[in-house]
Coordinates of C-alpha atoms in Angstrom, one line a residue:
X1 CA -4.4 -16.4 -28.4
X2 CA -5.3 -13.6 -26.8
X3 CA -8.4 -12.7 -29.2
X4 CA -9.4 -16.3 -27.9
X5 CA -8.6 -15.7 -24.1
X6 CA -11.3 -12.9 -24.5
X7 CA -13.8 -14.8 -26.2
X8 CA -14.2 -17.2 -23.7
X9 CA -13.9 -14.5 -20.5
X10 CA -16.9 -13.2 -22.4
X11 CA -19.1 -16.2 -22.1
X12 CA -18.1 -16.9 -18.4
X13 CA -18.4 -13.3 -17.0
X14 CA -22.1 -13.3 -18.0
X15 CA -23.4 -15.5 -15.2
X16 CA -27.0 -14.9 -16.1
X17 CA -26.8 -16.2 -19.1
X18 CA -23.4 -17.2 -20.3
X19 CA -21.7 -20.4 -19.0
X20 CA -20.9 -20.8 -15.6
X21 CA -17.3 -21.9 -15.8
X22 CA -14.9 -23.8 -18.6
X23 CA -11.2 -25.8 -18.0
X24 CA -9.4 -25.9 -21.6
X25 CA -6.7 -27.8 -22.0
X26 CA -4.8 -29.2 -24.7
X27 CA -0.7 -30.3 -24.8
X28 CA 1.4 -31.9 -27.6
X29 CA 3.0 -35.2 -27.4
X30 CA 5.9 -34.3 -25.0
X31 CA 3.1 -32.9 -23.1
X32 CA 3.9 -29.1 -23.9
X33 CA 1.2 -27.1 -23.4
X34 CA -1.0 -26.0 -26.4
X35 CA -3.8 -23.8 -24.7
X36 CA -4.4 -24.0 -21.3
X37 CA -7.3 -21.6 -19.7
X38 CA -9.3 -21.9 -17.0
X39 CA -12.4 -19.3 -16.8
X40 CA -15.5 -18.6 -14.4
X41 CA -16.7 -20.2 -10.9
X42 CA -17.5 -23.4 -9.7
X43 CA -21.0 -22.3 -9.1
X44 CA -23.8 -19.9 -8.7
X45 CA -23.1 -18.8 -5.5
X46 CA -22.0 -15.3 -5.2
X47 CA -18.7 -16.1 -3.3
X48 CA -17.8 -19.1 -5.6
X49 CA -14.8 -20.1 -6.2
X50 CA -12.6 -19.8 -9.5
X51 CA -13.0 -22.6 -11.3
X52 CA -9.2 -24.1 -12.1
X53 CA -7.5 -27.0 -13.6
X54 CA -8.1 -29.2 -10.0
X55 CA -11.9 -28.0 -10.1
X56 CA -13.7 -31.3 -9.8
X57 CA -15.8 -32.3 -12.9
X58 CA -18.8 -34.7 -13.9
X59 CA -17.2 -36.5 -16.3
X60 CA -20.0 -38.4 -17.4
X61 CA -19.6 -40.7 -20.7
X62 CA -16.0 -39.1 -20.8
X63 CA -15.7 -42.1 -18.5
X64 CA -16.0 -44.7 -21.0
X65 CA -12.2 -43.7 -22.5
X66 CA -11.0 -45.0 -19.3
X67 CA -13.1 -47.8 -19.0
X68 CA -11.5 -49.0 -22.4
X69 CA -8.7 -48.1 -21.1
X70 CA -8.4 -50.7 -18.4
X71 CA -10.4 -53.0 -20.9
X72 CA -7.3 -53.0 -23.1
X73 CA -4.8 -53.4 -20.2
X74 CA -6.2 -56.9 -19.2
X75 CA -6.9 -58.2 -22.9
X76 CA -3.3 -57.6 -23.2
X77 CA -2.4 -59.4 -20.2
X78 CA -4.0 -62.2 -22.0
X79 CA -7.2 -62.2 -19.0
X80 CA -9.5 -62.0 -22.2
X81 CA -9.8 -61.5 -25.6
X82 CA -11.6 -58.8 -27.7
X83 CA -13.5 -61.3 -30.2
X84 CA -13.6 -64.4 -26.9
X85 CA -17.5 -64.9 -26.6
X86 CA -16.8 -67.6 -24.2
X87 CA -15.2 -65.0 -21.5
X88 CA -18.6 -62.9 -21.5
X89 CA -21.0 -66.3 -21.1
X90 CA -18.6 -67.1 -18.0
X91 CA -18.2 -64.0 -16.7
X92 CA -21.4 -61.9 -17.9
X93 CA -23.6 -64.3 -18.1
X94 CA -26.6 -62.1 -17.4
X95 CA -25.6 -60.8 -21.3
X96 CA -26.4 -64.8 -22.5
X97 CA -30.1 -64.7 -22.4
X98 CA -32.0 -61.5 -23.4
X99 CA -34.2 -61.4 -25.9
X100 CA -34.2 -58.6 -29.0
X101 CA -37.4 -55.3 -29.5
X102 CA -38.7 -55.7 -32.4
X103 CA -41.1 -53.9 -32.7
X104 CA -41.0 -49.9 -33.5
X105 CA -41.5 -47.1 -31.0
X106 CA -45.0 -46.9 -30.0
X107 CA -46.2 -50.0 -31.2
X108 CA -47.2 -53.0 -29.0
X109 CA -43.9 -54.6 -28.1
X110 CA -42.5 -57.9 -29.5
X111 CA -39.5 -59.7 -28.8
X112 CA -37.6 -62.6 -30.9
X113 CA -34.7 -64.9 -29.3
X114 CA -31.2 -63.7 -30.6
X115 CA -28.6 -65.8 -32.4
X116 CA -25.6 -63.8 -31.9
X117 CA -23.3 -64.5 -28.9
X118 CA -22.1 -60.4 -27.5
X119 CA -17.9 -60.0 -27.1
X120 CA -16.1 -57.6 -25.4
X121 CA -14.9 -55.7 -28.6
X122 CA -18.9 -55.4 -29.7
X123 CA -19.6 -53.9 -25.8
X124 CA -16.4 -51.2 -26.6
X125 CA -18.1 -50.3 -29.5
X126 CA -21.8 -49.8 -28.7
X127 CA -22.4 -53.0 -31.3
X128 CA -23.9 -55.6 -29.0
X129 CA -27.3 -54.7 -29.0
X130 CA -27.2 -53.2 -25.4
X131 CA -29.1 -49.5 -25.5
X132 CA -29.9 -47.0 -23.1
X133 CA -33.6 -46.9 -21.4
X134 CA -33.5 -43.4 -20.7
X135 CA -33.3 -42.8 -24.6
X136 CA -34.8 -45.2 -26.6
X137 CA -38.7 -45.3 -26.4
X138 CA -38.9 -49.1 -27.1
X139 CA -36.6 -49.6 -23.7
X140 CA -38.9 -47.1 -22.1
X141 CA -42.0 -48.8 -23.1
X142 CA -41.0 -52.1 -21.5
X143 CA -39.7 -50.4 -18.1
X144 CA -43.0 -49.7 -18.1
X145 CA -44.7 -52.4 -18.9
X146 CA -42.2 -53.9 -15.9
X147 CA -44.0 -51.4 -13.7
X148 CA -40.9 -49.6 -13.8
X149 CA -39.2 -46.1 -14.8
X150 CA -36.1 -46.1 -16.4
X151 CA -32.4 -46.5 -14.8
X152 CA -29.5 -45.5 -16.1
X153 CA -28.8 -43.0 -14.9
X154 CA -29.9 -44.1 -11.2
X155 CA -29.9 -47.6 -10.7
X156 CA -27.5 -50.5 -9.5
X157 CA -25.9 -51.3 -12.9
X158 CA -26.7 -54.7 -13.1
X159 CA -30.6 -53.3 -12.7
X160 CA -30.3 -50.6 -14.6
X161 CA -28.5 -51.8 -17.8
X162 CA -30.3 -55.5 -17.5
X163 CA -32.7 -54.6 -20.7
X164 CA -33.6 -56.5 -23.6
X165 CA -31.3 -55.3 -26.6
X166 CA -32.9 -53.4 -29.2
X167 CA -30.8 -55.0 -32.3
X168 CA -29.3 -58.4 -33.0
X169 CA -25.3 -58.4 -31.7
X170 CA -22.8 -56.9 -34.6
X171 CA -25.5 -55.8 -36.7
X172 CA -26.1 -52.4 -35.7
X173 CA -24.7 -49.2 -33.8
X174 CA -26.6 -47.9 -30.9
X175 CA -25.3 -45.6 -27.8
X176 CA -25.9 -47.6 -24.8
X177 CA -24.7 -49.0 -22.0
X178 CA -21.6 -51.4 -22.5
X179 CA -18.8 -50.2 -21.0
X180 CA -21.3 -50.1 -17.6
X181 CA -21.0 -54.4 -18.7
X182 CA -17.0 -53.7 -18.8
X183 CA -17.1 -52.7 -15.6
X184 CA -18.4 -55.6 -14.0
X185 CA -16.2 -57.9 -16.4
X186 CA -13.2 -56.5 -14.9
X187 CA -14.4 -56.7 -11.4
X188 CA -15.4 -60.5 -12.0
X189 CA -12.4 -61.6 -13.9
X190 CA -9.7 -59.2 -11.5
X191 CA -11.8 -59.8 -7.9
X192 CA -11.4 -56.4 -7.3
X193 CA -13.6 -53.4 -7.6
X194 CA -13.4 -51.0 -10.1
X195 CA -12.2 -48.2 -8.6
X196 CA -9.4 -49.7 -6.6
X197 CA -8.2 -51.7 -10.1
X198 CA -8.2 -48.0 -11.7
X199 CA -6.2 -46.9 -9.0
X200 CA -3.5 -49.2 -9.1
X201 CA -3.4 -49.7 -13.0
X202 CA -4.7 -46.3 -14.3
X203 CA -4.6 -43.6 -12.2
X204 CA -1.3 -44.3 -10.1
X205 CA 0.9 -45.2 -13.5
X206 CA 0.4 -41.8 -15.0
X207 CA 0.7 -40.1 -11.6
X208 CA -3.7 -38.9 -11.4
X209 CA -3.6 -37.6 -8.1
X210 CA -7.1 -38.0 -5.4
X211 CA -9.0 -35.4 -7.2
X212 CA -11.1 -38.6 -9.0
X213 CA -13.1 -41.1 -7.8
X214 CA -16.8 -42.1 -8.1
X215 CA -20.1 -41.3 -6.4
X216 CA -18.7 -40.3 -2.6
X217 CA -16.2 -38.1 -4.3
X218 CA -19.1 -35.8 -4.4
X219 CA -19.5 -35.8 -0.6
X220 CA -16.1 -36.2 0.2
X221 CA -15.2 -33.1 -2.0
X222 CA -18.4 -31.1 -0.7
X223 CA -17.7 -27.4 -2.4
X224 CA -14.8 -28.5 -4.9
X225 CA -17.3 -29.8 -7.5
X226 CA -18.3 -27.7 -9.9
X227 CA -21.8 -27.0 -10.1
X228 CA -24.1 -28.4 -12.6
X229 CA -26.4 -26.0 -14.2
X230 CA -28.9 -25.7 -17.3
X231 CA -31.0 -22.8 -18.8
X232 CA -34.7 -21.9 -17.5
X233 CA -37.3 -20.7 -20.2
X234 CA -35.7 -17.7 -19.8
X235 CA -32.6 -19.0 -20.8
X236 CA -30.7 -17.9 -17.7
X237 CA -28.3 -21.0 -15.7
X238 CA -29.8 -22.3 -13.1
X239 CA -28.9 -25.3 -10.9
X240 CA -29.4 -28.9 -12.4
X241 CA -29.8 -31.2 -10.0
X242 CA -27.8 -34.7 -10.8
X243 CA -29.1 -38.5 -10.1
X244 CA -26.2 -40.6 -9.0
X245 CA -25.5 -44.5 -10.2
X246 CA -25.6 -46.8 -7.5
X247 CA -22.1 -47.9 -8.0
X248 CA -18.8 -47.1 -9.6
X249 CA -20.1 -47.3 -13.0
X250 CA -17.2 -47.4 -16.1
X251 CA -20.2 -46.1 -18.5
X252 CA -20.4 -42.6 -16.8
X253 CA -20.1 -42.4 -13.3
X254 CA -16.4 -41.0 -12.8
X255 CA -15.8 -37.9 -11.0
X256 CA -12.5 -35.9 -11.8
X257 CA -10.3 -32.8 -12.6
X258 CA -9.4 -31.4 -15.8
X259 CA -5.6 -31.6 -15.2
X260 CA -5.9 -35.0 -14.1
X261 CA -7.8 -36.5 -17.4
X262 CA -4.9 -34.7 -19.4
X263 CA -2.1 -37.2 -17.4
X264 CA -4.1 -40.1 -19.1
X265 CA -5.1 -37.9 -22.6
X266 CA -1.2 -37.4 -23.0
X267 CA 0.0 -40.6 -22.4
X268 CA -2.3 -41.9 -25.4
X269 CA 0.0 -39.7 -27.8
X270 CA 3.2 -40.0 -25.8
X271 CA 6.4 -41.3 -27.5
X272 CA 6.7 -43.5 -24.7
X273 CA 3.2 -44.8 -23.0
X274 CA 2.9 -46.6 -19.9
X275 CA -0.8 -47.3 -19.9
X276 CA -1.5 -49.5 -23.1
X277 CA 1.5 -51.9 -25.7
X278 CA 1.6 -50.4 -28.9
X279 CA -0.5 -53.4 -30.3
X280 CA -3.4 -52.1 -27.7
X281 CA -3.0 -48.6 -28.6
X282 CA -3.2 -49.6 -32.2
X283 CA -6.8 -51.2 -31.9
X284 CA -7.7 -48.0 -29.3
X285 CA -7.2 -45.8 -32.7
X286 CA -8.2 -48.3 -35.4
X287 CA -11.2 -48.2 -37.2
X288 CA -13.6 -51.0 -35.8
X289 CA -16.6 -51.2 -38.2
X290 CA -16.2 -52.6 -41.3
X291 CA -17.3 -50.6 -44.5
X292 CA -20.7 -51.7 -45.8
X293 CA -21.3 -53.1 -42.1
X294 CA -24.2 -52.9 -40.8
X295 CA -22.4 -51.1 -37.7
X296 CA -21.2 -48.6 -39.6
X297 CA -24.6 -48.0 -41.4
X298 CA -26.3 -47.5 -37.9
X299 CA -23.6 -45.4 -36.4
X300 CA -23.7 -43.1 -39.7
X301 CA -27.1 -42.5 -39.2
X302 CA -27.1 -42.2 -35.7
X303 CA -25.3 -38.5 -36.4
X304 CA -27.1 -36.3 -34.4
X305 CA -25.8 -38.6 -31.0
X306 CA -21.9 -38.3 -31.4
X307 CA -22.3 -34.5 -32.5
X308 CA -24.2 -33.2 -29.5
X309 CA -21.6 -35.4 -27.5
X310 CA -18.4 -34.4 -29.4
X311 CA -19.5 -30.8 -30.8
X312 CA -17.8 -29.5 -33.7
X313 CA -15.1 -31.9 -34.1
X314 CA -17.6 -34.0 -35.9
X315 CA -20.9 -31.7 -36.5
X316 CA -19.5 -30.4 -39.4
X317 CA -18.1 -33.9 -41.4
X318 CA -19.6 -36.1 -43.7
X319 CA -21.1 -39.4 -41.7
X320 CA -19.2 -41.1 -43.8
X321 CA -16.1 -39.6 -42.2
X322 CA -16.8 -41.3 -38.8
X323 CA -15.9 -44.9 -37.6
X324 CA -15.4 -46.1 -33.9
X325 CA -12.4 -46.7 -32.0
X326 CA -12.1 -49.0 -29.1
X327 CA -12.6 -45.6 -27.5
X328 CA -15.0 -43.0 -28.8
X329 CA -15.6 -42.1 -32.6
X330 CA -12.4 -42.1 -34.9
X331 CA -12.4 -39.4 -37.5
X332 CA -11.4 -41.2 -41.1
X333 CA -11.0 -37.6 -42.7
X334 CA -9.0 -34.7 -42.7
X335 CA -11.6 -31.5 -41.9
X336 CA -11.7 -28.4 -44.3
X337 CA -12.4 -25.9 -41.1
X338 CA -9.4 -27.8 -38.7
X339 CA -6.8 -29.1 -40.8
X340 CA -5.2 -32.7 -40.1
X341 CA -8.4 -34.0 -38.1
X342 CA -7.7 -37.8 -39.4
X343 CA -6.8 -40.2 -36.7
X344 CA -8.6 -38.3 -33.8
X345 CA -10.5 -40.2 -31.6
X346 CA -12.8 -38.6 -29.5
X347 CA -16.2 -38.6 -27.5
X348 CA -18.4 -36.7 -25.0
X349 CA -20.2 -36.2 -21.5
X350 CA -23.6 -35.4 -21.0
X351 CA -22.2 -32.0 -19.5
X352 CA -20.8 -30.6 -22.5
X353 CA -17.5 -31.8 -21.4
X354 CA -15.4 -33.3 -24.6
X355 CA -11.8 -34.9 -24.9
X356 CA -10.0 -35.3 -27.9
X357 CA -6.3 -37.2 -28.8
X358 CA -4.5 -37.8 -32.1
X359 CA -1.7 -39.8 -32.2
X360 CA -0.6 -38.7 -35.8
X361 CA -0.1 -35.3 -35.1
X362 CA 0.6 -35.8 -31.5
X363 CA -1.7 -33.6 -30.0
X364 CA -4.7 -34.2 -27.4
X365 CA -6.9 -32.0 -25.0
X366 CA -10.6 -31.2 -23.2
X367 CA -12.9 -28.9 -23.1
X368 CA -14.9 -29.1 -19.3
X369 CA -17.6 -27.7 -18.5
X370 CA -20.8 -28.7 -16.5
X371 CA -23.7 -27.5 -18.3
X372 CA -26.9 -29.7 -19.2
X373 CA -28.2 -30.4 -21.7
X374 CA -25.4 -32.0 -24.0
X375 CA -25.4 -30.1 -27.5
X376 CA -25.7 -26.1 -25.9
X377 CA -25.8 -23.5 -28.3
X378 CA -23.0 -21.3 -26.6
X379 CA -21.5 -24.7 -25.4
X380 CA -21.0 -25.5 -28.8
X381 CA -19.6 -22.2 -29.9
X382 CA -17.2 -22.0 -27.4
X383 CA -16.0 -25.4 -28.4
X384 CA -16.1 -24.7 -31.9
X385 CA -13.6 -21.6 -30.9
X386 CA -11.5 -24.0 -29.1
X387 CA -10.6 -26.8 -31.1
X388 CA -10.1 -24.2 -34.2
X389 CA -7.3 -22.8 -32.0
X390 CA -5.3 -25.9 -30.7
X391 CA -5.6 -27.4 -34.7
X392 CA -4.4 -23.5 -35.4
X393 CA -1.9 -24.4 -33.2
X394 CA -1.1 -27.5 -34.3
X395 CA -0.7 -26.2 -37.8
X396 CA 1.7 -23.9 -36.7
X397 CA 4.1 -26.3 -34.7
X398 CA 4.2 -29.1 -37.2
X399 CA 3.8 -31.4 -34.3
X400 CA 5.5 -34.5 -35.9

C-alpha cells in the first residue's frame, strides 16, 4: 500500500502538470475499508484547500447509477414496468413521435418514421435510439439546421434531449441521453421533483448527508467544490470552466462527495440492502443485451466510449467481454491483469471520475477526480494503479 500511497502523492504534488486532486475509495461488503486516500487541493489557488472525502465533486454521468437507482425502486413498487411501452406514451409522450437520422455524418439529412414503441428498460440501457447532440455529428447537423447549437450539456432537458433518434428503438447501442427521460418519468408518475424524491428514497435511506444536490449546490457550496481543470497546449492544468443543465438532470447533473457515493456504492453489495429487493438488484447486475443482438453489436463497437468513461477496468478486455446492466456496463469476463472482474458493473463521468461495485466478490469503490477531458493519460494511469490495488486486495481477503 504504501508503494501506492506514493504513487499517487506524486501525481498530485505536481500542480503544473500533475492532477490537481484525487478521493479513492473502495470498501468490502460489510463496508470495511479497502483503500481509502485522499490526495491534492480543491483547486488552483495557492491557499486551496485539501481535497478530502466530503470535497464536493462533479459527478457527471456517474449520476446515471442513481438515476437507475430510483428507476428500479418505483418499477418495484409496481408504478411501472421495465418492458410497459404504454407507461412512456402516457407519461413521455414527447418520446411517441420522433422520427429516425438516416442518413450518415455529413451527408444531407434524411429521416424515416419509426416503428418501434421506446420502454423504460431500452432508456436504462442507452437502446432507445435517444443520442447525445453534443457527440454525434448527425444530431449536430440538424441543431443546426434548427438554427440551433447543441444542448446537453446546457439546456432545459426537455429542449435539450428532444432530438430525433439516430437508430430504430432495440436495435442499436448508443450513449445518449435516457436516463435525462428517467428523470422526468419519475417526476410525472411520483408529482414530485427529482431531487426531493432522491432525498427521501435515496439519499436519506442510506444516511447521504447535504453534501449532494444539483445545480445551486454549486453556489450554495461556493469554495467546497473542487475545481475543474484541463491541460493547455502546454500541457499544464488549467481552469475548465463548466456549463450547467437547466434543471436537476438524472443523466449527469448531480453534485456530490466521495464518501457520500460510497453509502449508496456499498449498499449495492451489502448482505442486507435497503435501497433495491433482490429481484431489482438482480436486473441492476444482469446482463441486458442479448447475444447476437443488435444492442450488443453496437455497444461492442462502440468501445472507445465506455473505456475513456470507465478507464482500465474495461480498456484492456475483449468487447466481447462487455454487456450492459440496468446501470452501467457489466463485465461478462474474469480480467488476466485484475483477477475476479466478472459481475462488475461500472461506468464513468466526463471528469475522469469512475465507480465500480461487484456483488460476487463483494467489493465496490471510486476513483474522483475533476479533470476534463474524459480518457486523461495520467488519469488513466492513476486509475489503472488503483483498481490493480483494491482487486490486489480483493485477492488477498477472499471477500466471499
Amino acid at each position: 500500500m504504501e508503494d501506492f500511497d506514493a504513487l499517487v502523492e506524486s501525481y498530485t504534488s505536481d500542480r503544473e502538470t500533475g492532477i490537481l486532486g484525487v478521493v479513492l475509495l473502495a470498501v468490502d461488503h460489510d463496508a470495511k475499508s479497502l483503500y481509502s486516500k485522499a490526495s491534492g487541493h480543491t483547486s488552483l489557488s495557492s491557499d486551496a484547500n485539501p481535497i478530502s472525502e466530503t470535497s464536493i465533486f462533479r459527478l457527471a454521468s456517474c449520476t446515471k447509477l442513481i438515476t437507475s437507482i430510483a428507476a428500479l425502486q418505483l418499477a418495484a413498487q409496481g408504478k411501472f414496468g421495465l418492458d410497459d411501452s404504454s407507461i412512456i406514451e402516457k407519461h413521455l409522450p414527447e418520446l411517441c413521435t420522433q422520427e429516425i437520422v438516416t442518413s450518415a455524418p455529413g451527408q444531407p439529412l434524411t429521416f424515416k418514421p419509426r416503428t418501434n414503441p421506446i420502454t423504460l428498460r431500452q432508456l436504462l440501457t442507452h437502446t432507445s435510439g435517444i443520442g447525445y447532440d453534443i457527440t454525434d455529428p448527425r444530431l449536430q447537423a440538424w441543431r443546426k439546421s434548427c438554427g440551433e447549437t447543441p444542448k446537453a450539456l446546457s439546456g432545459p432537458i426537455l429542449e435539450a434531449f428532444s432530438t430525433p433518434l439516430v437508430f430504430e428503438p432495440g436495435e442499436g447501442w448508443g450513449y445518449g441521453g435516457g436516463l435525462d427521460w428517467v428523470t422526468v418519468l419519475i417526476e410525472r408518475v411520483t408529482g414530485k421533483n427529482y431531487g426531493e424524491w432522491l432525498r427521501e428514497n435515496v439519499f436519506d435511506v442510506v444516511g447521504v448527508d447535504a453534501r449532494v444536490g444539483f445545480v445551486k449546490m454549486e453556489v450554495e457550496k461556493e469554495g467546497e467544490v473542487v475545481m475543474t481543470t484541463t491541460r493547455n497546449k502546454e500541457s499544464k492544468l488549467v481552469e475548465h470552466k463548466v456549463g450547467q443543465m437547466k434543471g436537476e438532470g438524472g443523466g449527469g447533473g448531480l453534485f456530490a462527495s466521495p464518501s457520500n457515493c460510497m453509502r449508496i456504492l456499498q449498499d449495492l453489495i451489502s448482505d442486507y440492502p435497503k435501497l433495491l429487493p433482490k429481484e431489482m438488484l438482480d436486473e441492476l447486475f444482469k446482463p441486458q443485451l442479448p447475444v447476437g443482438s443488435p444492442s450488443l453489436k453496437g455497444l461492442h463497437t462502440s468501445a472507445p466510449i465506455f473505456a475513456a468513461m470507465t478507464g482500465p477496468l474495461t480498456a484492456s478486455l475483449k468487447s466481447t467481454s462487455l454487456n450492459h446492466g440496468l446501470g452501467g456496463i457489466l463485465i461478462t469476463e474474469d480480467s488476466e491483469g485484475l483477477g475476479k472482474t466478472k459481475g462488475t458493473l461500472s461506468w464513468g463521468g466526463a471528469f475522469n471520475c469512475v465507480w465500480f461495485a461487484n456483488r460476487e466478490v463483494g467489493v465496490a469503490g471510486c476513483y474522483m477526480s475533476a479533470m476534463y477531458p474524459p480518457g486523461d493519460v495520467k488519469s488513466g494511469e492513476l486509475m489503472s494503479g488503483f483498481m490493480r490495488e483494491v482487486w490486489r486486495k480483493v485477492g488477498e481477503r477472499e471477500l466471499r
